Short mmCIF file of C-alpha atoms in Angstrom, two decimals:
data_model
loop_
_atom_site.label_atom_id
_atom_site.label_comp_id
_atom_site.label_asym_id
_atom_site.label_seq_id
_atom_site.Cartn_x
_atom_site.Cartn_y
_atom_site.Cartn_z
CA UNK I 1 99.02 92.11 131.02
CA UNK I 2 96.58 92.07 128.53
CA UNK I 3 93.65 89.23 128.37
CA UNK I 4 90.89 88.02 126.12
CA UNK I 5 88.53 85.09 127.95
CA UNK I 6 85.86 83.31 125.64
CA UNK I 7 83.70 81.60 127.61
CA UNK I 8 81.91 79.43 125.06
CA UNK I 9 84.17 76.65 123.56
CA UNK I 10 81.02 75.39 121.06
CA UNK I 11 77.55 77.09 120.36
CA UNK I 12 74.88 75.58 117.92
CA UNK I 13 72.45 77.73 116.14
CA UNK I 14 69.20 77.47 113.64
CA UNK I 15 69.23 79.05 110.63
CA UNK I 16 68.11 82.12 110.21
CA UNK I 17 68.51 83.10 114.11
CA UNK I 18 70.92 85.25 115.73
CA UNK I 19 73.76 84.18 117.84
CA UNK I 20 75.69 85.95 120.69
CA UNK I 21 79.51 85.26 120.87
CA UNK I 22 80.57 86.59 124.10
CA UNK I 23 84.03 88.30 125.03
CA UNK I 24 85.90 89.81 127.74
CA UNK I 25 89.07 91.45 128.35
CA UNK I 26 91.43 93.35 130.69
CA UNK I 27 93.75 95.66 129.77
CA UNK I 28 95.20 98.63 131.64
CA UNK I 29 95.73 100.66 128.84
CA UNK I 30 93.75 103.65 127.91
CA UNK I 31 94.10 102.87 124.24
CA UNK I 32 93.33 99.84 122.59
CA UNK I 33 90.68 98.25 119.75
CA UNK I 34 88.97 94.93 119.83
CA UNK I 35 88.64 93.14 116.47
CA UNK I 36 86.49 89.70 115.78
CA UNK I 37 87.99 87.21 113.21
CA UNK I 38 86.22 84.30 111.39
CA UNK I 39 87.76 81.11 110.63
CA UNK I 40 86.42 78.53 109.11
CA UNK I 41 87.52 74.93 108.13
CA UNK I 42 89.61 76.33 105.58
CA UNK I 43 91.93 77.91 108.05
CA UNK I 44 92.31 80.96 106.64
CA UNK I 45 91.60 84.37 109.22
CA UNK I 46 89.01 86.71 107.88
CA UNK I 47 88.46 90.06 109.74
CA UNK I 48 85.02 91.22 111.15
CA UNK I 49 84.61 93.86 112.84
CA UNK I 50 86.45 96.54 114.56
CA UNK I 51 86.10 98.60 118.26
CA UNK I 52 87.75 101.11 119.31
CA UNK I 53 87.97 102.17 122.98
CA UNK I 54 87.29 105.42 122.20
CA UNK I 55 84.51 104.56 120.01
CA UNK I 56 80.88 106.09 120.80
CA UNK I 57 78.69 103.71 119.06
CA UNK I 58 78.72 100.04 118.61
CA UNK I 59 80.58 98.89 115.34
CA UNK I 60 78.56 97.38 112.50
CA UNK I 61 79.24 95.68 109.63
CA UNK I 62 76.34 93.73 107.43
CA UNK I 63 75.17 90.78 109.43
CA UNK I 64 77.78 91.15 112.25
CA UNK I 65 77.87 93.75 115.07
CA UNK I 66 79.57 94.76 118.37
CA UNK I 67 77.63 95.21 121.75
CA UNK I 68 80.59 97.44 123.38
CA UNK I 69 80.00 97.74 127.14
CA UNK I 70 83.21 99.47 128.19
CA UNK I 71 82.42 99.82 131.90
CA UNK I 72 82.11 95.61 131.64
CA UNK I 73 85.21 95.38 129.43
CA UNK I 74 82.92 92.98 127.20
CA UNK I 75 83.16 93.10 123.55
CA UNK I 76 80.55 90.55 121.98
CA UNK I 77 79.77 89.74 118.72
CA UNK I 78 76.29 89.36 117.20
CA UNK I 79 75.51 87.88 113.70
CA UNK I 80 72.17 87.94 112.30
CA UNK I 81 70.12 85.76 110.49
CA UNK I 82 72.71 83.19 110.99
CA UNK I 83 73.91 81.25 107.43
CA UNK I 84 75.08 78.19 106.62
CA UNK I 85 78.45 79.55 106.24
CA UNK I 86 78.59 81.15 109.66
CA UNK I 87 79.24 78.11 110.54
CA UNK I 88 83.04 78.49 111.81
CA UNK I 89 85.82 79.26 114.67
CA UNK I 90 85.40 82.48 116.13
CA UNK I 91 88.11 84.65 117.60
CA UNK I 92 88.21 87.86 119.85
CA UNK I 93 91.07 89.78 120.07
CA UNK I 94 92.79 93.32 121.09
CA UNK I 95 94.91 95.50 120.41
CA UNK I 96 96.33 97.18 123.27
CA UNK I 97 99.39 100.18 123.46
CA UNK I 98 101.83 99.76 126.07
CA UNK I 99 103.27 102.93 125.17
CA UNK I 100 106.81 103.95 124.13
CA UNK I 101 105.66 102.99 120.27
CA UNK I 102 104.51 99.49 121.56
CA UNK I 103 101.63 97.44 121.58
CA UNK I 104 100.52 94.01 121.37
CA UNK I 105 97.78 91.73 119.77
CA UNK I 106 96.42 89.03 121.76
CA UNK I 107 93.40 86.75 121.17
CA UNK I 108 90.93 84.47 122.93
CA UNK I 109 90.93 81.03 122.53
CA UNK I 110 87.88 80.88 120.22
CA UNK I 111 84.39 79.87 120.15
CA UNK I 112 83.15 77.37 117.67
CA UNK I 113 79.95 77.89 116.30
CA UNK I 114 77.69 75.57 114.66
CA UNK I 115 74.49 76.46 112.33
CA UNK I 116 71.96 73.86 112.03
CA UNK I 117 69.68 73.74 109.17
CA UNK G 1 97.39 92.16 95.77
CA UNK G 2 99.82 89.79 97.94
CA UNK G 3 98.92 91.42 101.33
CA UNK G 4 100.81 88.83 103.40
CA UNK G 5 102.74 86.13 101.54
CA UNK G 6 104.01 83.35 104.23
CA UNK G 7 106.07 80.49 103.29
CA UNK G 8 105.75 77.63 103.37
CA UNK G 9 101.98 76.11 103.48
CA UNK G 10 103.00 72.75 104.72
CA UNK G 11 106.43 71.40 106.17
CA UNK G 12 107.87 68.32 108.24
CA UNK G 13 110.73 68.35 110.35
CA UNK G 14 112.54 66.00 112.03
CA UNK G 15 113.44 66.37 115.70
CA UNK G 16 116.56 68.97 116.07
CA UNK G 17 116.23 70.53 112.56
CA UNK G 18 116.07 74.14 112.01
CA UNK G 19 114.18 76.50 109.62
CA UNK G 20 112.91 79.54 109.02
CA UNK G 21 109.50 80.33 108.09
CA UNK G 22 109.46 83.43 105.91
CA UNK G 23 106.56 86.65 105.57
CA UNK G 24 106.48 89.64 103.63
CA UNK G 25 103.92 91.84 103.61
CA UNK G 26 103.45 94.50 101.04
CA UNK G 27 101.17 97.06 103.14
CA UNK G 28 104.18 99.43 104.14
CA UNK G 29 103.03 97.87 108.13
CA UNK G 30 105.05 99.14 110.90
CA UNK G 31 103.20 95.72 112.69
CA UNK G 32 104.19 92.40 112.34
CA UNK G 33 103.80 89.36 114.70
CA UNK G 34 103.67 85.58 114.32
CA UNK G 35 100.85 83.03 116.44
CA UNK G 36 100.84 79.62 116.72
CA UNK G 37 97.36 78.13 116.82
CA UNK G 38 97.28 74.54 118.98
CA UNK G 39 93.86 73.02 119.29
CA UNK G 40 91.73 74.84 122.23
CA UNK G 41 94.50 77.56 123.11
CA UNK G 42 93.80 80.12 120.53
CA UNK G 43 96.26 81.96 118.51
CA UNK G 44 99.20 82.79 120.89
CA UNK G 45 102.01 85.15 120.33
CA UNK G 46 105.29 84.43 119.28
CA UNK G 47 107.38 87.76 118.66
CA UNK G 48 106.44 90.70 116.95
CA UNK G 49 107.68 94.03 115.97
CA UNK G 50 106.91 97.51 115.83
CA UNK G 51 109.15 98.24 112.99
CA UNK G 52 112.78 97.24 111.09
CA UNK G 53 114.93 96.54 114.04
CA UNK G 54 112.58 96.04 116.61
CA UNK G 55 111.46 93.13 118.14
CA UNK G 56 109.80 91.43 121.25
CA UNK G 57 108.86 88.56 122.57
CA UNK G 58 105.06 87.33 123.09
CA UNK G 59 103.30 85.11 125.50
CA UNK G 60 105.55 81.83 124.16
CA UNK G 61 108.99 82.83 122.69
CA UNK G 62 111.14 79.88 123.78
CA UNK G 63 112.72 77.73 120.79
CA UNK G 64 111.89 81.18 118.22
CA UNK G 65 113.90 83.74 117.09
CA UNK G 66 113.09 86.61 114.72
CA UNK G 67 114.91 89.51 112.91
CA UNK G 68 113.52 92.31 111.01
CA UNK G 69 115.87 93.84 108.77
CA UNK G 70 113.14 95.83 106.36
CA UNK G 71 109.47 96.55 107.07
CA UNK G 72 108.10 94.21 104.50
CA UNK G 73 109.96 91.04 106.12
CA UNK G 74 109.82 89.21 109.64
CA UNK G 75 111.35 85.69 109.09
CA UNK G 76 110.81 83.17 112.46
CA UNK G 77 113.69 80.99 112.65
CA UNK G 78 112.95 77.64 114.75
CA UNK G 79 116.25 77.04 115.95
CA UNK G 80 116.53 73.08 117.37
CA UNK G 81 112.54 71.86 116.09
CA UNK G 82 110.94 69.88 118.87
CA UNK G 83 107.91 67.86 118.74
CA UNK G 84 106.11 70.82 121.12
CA UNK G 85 106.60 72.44 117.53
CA UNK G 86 103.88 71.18 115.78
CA UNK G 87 101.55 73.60 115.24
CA UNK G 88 99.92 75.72 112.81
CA UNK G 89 101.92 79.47 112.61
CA UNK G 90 100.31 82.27 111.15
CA UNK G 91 101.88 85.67 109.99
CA UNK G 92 99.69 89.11 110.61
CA UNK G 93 100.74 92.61 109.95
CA UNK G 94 98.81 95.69 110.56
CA UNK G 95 99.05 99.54 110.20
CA UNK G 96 100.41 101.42 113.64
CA UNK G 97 97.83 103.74 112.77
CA UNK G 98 95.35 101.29 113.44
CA UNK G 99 92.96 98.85 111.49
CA UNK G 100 92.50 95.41 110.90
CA UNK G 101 95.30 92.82 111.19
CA UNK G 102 96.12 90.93 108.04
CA UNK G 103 96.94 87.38 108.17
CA UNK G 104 98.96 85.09 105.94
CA UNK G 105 97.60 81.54 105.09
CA UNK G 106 99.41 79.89 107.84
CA UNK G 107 101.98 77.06 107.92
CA UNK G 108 101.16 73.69 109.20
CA UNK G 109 104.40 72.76 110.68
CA UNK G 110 104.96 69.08 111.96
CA UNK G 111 107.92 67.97 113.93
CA UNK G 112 108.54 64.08 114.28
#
């Protein structure tokens, strides 16, 4: 069975630093992609960042990128010169393929981060 | 550009009601799946599918059905609505091929 863990329910963070969000999973499949998603008080899901297994380097994307240690199964997410408007829930989550045109995908139970002026 | 269109935003039902919370997505997606999101346990899975006329449960299935009759809709019927209900649902699609999954606004769904 597939598993994300977040181990951080809160983190706080000044301005202007950078954060770690850290993420685990397990998975038995060969195949699969990690994503992050933002979501702030607003509720809506806003996509990240992307991983996939197979993936050489570690995905970037502006402020936000993903230290990939495959060997660790640990996905986590860095943002840089942490905003204002960082300030939000944080989720982890794969996408794993069980095979016979199936796959699943399952998320963490989130990390909410802070930003303090 | 709809994306994912989920209906409706906000509903209240009373104990043993049913309903049917409706998504279309207009992204030609093979994937479709619907979460509930309960303070502190993440988004958990529902049911999903890999395509018109197939479906699966997820991690918490019981009191949920779904149907997919095209690609571009995956109603979730909530067949006898208990208080354990209450939650927040959201909608997602994604490509087979890979990529992001796209989420619909969510439904905030309160059973009294």
């Amino acid at each position: 069975a597939q598993k994300i863990t977040q181990t951080q329910p809160g983190m706080f963070v000044q301005e202007k630093e950078a954060v770690t969000l850290d993420c685990t999973y397990d998975t038995s499949d060969p195949s699969y992609g990690l994503f992050w998603y933002k979501q702030p008080s607003s509720g809506e899901m806003i996509f990240l960042i992307y991983q996939g297994s197979y993936d050489q380097q570690n995905a970037t994307e502006g402020r936000y990128s993903l230290n990939f240690q495959k060997a660790r199964k640990s996905a986590n997410l860095v943002i840089s010169a942490s905003q204002l408007g960082d300030s939000a829930m944080y989720f982890c989550a794969m996408r794993s393929y069980s095979g016979a045109g199936s796959y699943q995908l399952t998320f963490g139970k989130g990390t909410k981060l802070s930003v303090i002026p | 550009n709809a994306g994912v269109t989920q209906t409706p935003k906000f509903q209240v039902l009373k104990t043993g009601q049913s309903m049917t919370l409706q998504c279309a997505q207009d992204m030609n997606h093979e994937y479709m799946s619907w979460y509930r999101q309960d303070p502190g346990m993440g988004l958990r899975l529902i049911h999903y599918s890999v395509g018109a006329g197939i479906t699966d449960q997820g991690e918490v299935p019981n009191g949920y059905n779904v149907s997919r009759s095209t690609t571009e809709d995956f109603p979730l019927r909530l067949l006898s609505a208990a208080p354990s209900q209450t939650s927040v649902y959201f909608c997602a699609s994604s490509s087979y091929r890979g990529g992001e999954a796209f989420f619909g606004q969510g439904t905030r769904l309160t059973v009294v």
